[in-house]
């Protein structure tokens, strides 16, 4: 479904928020390939806070072979983000008002409705895309955001990045996604979609936890 308050272009897929659905892996959006993984990256509040700062400064998209340009926060009268219930159904905006924050290099932090251009290669193929922040969530023990494709990518779909500070004090980095191939070769060989996604997940993890080696 389309959201009425996106600034500029809206996303190029219908199942907005499906990465939040508990049954994503069993019932992904039509013609898409789902994926999810989770890694323990440390423990304690300090690790959780530091990883959160890294996450919101776009670290997963600024890893080896990947870079971002043209980060465009939504205007004050534009898109405010979407919230989701436990089943992934859209509810109230994730944020109505938020002070814009910036990374050390001056790049605006992730914010609801922000647009960004991704550049690079993954698994020998281009990873260029235009993306839009669908939702941002900041809870006491869970933070993250959802990205959706706007266009110019070999796949169409959504990614969810989250950090969880669990009750046992462990900090986990969780990524969920679904990809609908748009490039002819990816439509014919969905194994390439899975291989591309696995390579992306590995880059995301190394960006959030540089000590990860396997």
CSV table of C-alpha atoms in Angstrom, one decimal:
chain,number,residue,atom,x,y,z
A,1,UNK,CA,0.0,0.0,0.0
A,2,UNK,CA,1.1,3.6,-0.6
A,3,UNK,CA,1.7,6.1,2.1
A,4,UNK,CA,0.3,9.5,1.5
A,5,UNK,CA,2.9,11.6,3.4
A,6,UNK,CA,6.2,10.4,1.7
A,7,UNK,CA,8.3,13.3,0.5
A,8,UNK,CA,9.3,13.1,-3.1
A,9,UNK,CA,9.0,9.5,-4.4
A,10,UNK,CA,7.5,6.7,-2.4
A,11,UNK,CA,8.6,3.1,-2.1
A,12,UNK,CA,8.4,0.7,-5.1
A,13,UNK,CA,6.8,-2.3,-3.3
A,14,UNK,CA,3.4,-2.9,-1.7
A,15,UNK,CA,4.1,-4.8,1.5
A,16,UNK,CA,5.3,-1.9,3.6
A,17,UNK,CA,6.3,-3.1,7.1
A,18,UNK,CA,6.4,-6.8,6.3
A,19,UNK,CA,9.9,-7.1,7.8
A,20,UNK,CA,8.1,-6.7,11.2
A,21,UNK,CA,5.8,-9.7,10.7
A,22,UNK,CA,6.7,-12.7,12.9
A,23,UNK,CA,6.0,-15.1,10.0
A,24,UNK,CA,8.1,-13.3,7.4
A,25,UNK,CA,10.2,-16.4,6.7
A,26,UNK,CA,7.1,-18.6,6.3
A,27,UNK,CA,4.9,-16.1,4.4
A,28,UNK,CA,7.0,-13.5,2.6
A,29,UNK,CA,5.5,-10.9,0.3
A,30,UNK,CA,4.6,-12.4,-3.1
A,31,UNK,CA,7.5,-13.1,-5.4
A,32,UNK,CA,10.0,-12.1,-2.8
A,33,UNK,CA,12.9,-13.9,-1.1
A,34,UNK,CA,12.9,-13.5,2.8
A,35,UNK,CA,16.0,-13.4,5.0
A,36,UNK,CA,16.9,-12.9,8.6
A,37,UNK,CA,19.9,-13.3,10.9
A,38,UNK,CA,21.0,-12.3,14.3
A,39,UNK,CA,24.4,-12.0,16.0
A,40,UNK,CA,25.5,-11.4,19.6
A,41,UNK,CA,27.9,-8.4,19.5
A,42,UNK,CA,28.6,-7.9,23.1
A,43,UNK,CA,26.8,-7.2,26.4
A,44,UNK,CA,25.8,-4.3,28.6
A,45,UNK,CA,24.3,-0.9,28.3
A,46,UNK,CA,27.4,0.8,27.1
A,47,UNK,CA,27.7,-1.6,24.2
A,48,UNK,CA,24.0,-1.2,23.4
A,49,UNK,CA,24.3,2.6,23.3
A,50,UNK,CA,27.5,2.7,21.3
A,51,UNK,CA,26.1,0.3,18.7
A,52,UNK,CA,22.9,2.3,18.5
A,53,UNK,CA,24.9,5.5,17.7
A,54,UNK,CA,26.7,3.6,15.0
A,55,UNK,CA,23.5,2.2,13.6
A,56,UNK,CA,21.7,5.5,13.4
A,57,UNK,CA,24.7,7.1,11.7
A,58,UNK,CA,24.1,4.7,8.7
A,59,UNK,CA,27.0,2.4,9.6
A,60,UNK,CA,25.6,-0.7,7.9
A,61,UNK,CA,25.4,1.2,4.6
A,62,UNK,CA,28.9,2.7,5.0
A,63,UNK,CA,30.9,-0.5,5.1
A,64,UNK,CA,33.4,-2.1,2.8
A,65,UNK,CA,32.4,-1.6,-0.8
A,66,UNK,CA,29.3,0.4,0.2
A,67,UNK,CA,28.8,4.1,0.6
A,68,UNK,CA,25.9,6.6,0.8
A,69,UNK,CA,25.3,10.1,-0.6
A,70,UNK,CA,22.5,12.6,-0.8
A,71,UNK,CA,21.0,12.0,2.7
A,72,UNK,CA,17.8,14.0,2.7
A,73,UNK,CA,15.9,14.3,6.0
A,74,UNK,CA,12.2,14.7,5.6
A,75,UNK,CA,10.9,18.2,5.9
A,76,UNK,CA,9.1,19.2,9.1
A,77,UNK,CA,5.8,19.0,7.2
A,78,UNK,CA,6.6,15.8,5.5
A,79,UNK,CA,6.6,12.1,6.3
A,80,UNK,CA,6.8,11.3,10.0
A,81,UNK,CA,7.4,7.6,9.8
A,82,UNK,CA,5.1,4.6,10.4
A,83,UNK,CA,4.7,2.5,13.5
A,84,UNK,CA,3.8,-1.1,13.5
A,85,UNK,CA,2.1,-3.5,16.0
A,86,UNK,CA,3.4,-7.0,16.9
A,87,UNK,CA,2.0,-8.4,13.7
A,88,UNK,CA,3.6,-5.8,11.4
A,89,UNK,CA,0.4,-3.9,10.8
A,90,UNK,CA,0.9,-0.1,10.5
A,91,UNK,CA,-0.4,2.0,13.3
A,92,UNK,CA,0.6,5.5,14.5
A,93,UNK,CA,3.7,7.3,13.2
A,94,UNK,CA,6.9,6.1,14.8
A,95,UNK,CA,7.8,9.7,15.6
A,96,UNK,CA,5.9,12.9,15.3
A,97,UNK,CA,8.6,15.3,16.2
A,98,UNK,CA,12.4,14.7,16.6
A,99,UNK,CA,15.4,16.9,16.8
A,100,UNK,CA,17.7,16.2,13.9
A,101,UNK,CA,21.0,14.6,14.9
A,102,UNK,CA,24.3,14.3,13.0
A,103,UNK,CA,27.2,11.9,12.7
A,104,UNK,CA,30.7,13.0,13.4
A,105,UNK,CA,31.2,13.8,9.7
A,106,UNK,CA,28.1,15.9,9.5
A,107,UNK,CA,25.9,13.3,7.9
A,108,UNK,CA,22.3,13.5,9.2
A,109,UNK,CA,21.3,10.6,11.4
A,110,UNK,CA,18.6,8.1,10.3
A,111,UNK,CA,15.2,9.8,10.7
A,112,UNK,CA,11.7,8.9,9.6
A,113,UNK,CA,11.1,9.7,5.9
A,114,UNK,CA,14.7,10.4,5.1
A,115,UNK,CA,15.9,9.5,1.7
A,116,UNK,CA,19.4,8.2,0.8
A,117,UNK,CA,21.3,7.0,-2.2
A,118,UNK,CA,23.3,3.7,-1.9
A,119,UNK,CA,26.4,3.0,-4.0
A,120,UNK,CA,28.7,0.0,-4.3
A,121,UNK,CA,29.0,-3.6,-5.3
A,122,UNK,CA,28.0,-6.8,-3.5
A,123,UNK,CA,29.0,-10.3,-4.7
A,124,UNK,CA,30.3,-8.7,-7.9
A,125,UNK,CA,27.1,-6.9,-8.8
A,126,UNK,CA,26.0,-3.4,-8.3
A,127,UNK,CA,24.2,-2.4,-5.1
A,128,UNK,CA,23.1,1.0,-6.2
A,129,UNK,CA,19.7,2.1,-5.0
A,130,UNK,CA,17.5,4.9,-3.7
A,131,UNK,CA,16.1,4.1,-0.3
A,132,UNK,CA,13.6,5.7,2.1
A,133,UNK,CA,13.4,5.3,5.9
A,134,UNK,CA,10.0,3.8,6.5
A,135,UNK,CA,10.1,3.7,10.3
A,136,UNK,CA,12.4,4.5,13.2
A,137,UNK,CA,12.0,3.0,16.7
A,138,UNK,CA,13.8,3.8,19.9
A,139,UNK,CA,12.7,1.8,22.9
A,140,UNK,CA,14.6,1.4,26.2
A,141,UNK,CA,16.1,-1.9,25.1
A,142,UNK,CA,15.5,-2.0,21.4
A,143,UNK,CA,16.3,0.5,18.7
A,144,UNK,CA,16.4,0.4,14.9
A,145,UNK,CA,14.9,1.4,11.6
A,146,UNK,CA,13.3,0.1,8.4
A,147,UNK,CA,14.5,0.9,4.9
A,148,UNK,CA,12.5,0.5,1.7
A,149,UNK,CA,13.6,0.7,-1.9
A,150,UNK,CA,12.4,3.7,-3.9
A,151,UNK,CA,14.0,2.6,-7.2
A,152,UNK,CA,17.1,2.0,-9.3
A,153,UNK,CA,18.0,-1.3,-7.7
A,154,UNK,CA,18.3,-4.9,-9.0
A,155,UNK,CA,15.8,-5.9,-6.2
A,156,UNK,CA,12.8,-4.3,-4.7
A,157,UNK,CA,12.0,-4.7,-1.0
A,158,UNK,CA,12.7,-3.8,2.6
A,159,UNK,CA,15.3,-4.2,5.3
A,160,UNK,CA,14.9,-4.0,9.1
A,161,UNK,CA,17.9,-3.2,11.3
A,162,UNK,CA,17.6,-3.5,15.0
A,163,UNK,CA,19.7,-3.8,18.2
A,164,UNK,CA,18.3,-5.6,21.2
A,165,UNK,CA,19.6,-5.4,24.7
A,166,UNK,CA,18.2,-8.5,26.1
A,167,UNK,CA,17.3,-9.4,29.7
A,168,UNK,CA,20.4,-11.6,30.1
A,169,UNK,CA,22.4,-8.4,29.3
A,170,UNK,CA,23.5,-9.6,25.9
A,171,UNK,CA,23.4,-7.2,22.9
A,172,UNK,CA,22.2,-8.6,19.6
A,173,UNK,CA,22.2,-7.2,16.1
A,174,UNK,CA,19.2,-8.4,14.1
A,175,UNK,CA,18.6,-7.9,10.4
A,176,UNK,CA,15.5,-9.0,8.5
A,177,UNK,CA,14.7,-8.4,4.8
A,178,UNK,CA,12.7,-9.4,1.8
A,179,UNK,CA,13.9,-9.0,-1.8
A,180,UNK,CA,11.8,-9.1,-5.0
A,181,UNK,CA,14.2,-9.4,-7.9
A,182,UNK,CA,13.7,-6.9,-10.7
A,183,UNK,CA,16.8,-7.6,-12.8
A,184,UNK,CA,16.3,-10.4,-15.4
A,185,UNK,CA,19.2,-12.5,-14.2
A,186,UNK,CA,18.0,-12.3,-10.6
A,187,UNK,CA,14.5,-13.3,-11.6
A,188,UNK,CA,15.8,-16.4,-13.3
A,189,UNK,CA,18.2,-17.4,-10.6
A,190,UNK,CA,16.9,-16.7,-7.1
A,191,UNK,CA,20.0,-18.3,-5.7
A,192,UNK,CA,21.8,-15.1,-6.7
A,193,UNK,CA,19.3,-13.1,-4.6
A,194,UNK,CA,20.1,-15.2,-1.6
A,195,UNK,CA,23.9,-15.0,-2.2
A,196,UNK,CA,23.6,-11.2,-2.5
A,197,UNK,CA,21.6,-11.0,0.7
A,198,UNK,CA,24.1,-13.2,2.6
A,199,UNK,CA,27.0,-10.9,1.4
A,200,UNK,CA,25.1,-7.8,2.5
A,201,UNK,CA,24.4,-9.2,5.9
A,202,UNK,CA,28.1,-10.0,6.4
A,203,UNK,CA,29.0,-6.4,5.5
A,204,UNK,CA,26.3,-5.0,7.9
A,205,UNK,CA,27.7,-7.1,10.7
A,206,UNK,CA,31.3,-6.0,10.2
A,207,UNK,CA,30.2,-2.4,10.2
A,208,UNK,CA,28.4,-2.7,13.5
A,209,UNK,CA,30.9,-5.1,15.1
A,210,UNK,CA,34.3,-4.7,13.6
A,211,UNK,CA,35.7,-7.5,15.7
A,212,UNK,CA,33.5,-10.0,14.0
A,213,UNK,CA,35.7,-12.3,11.9
A,214,UNK,CA,33.6,-15.3,10.8
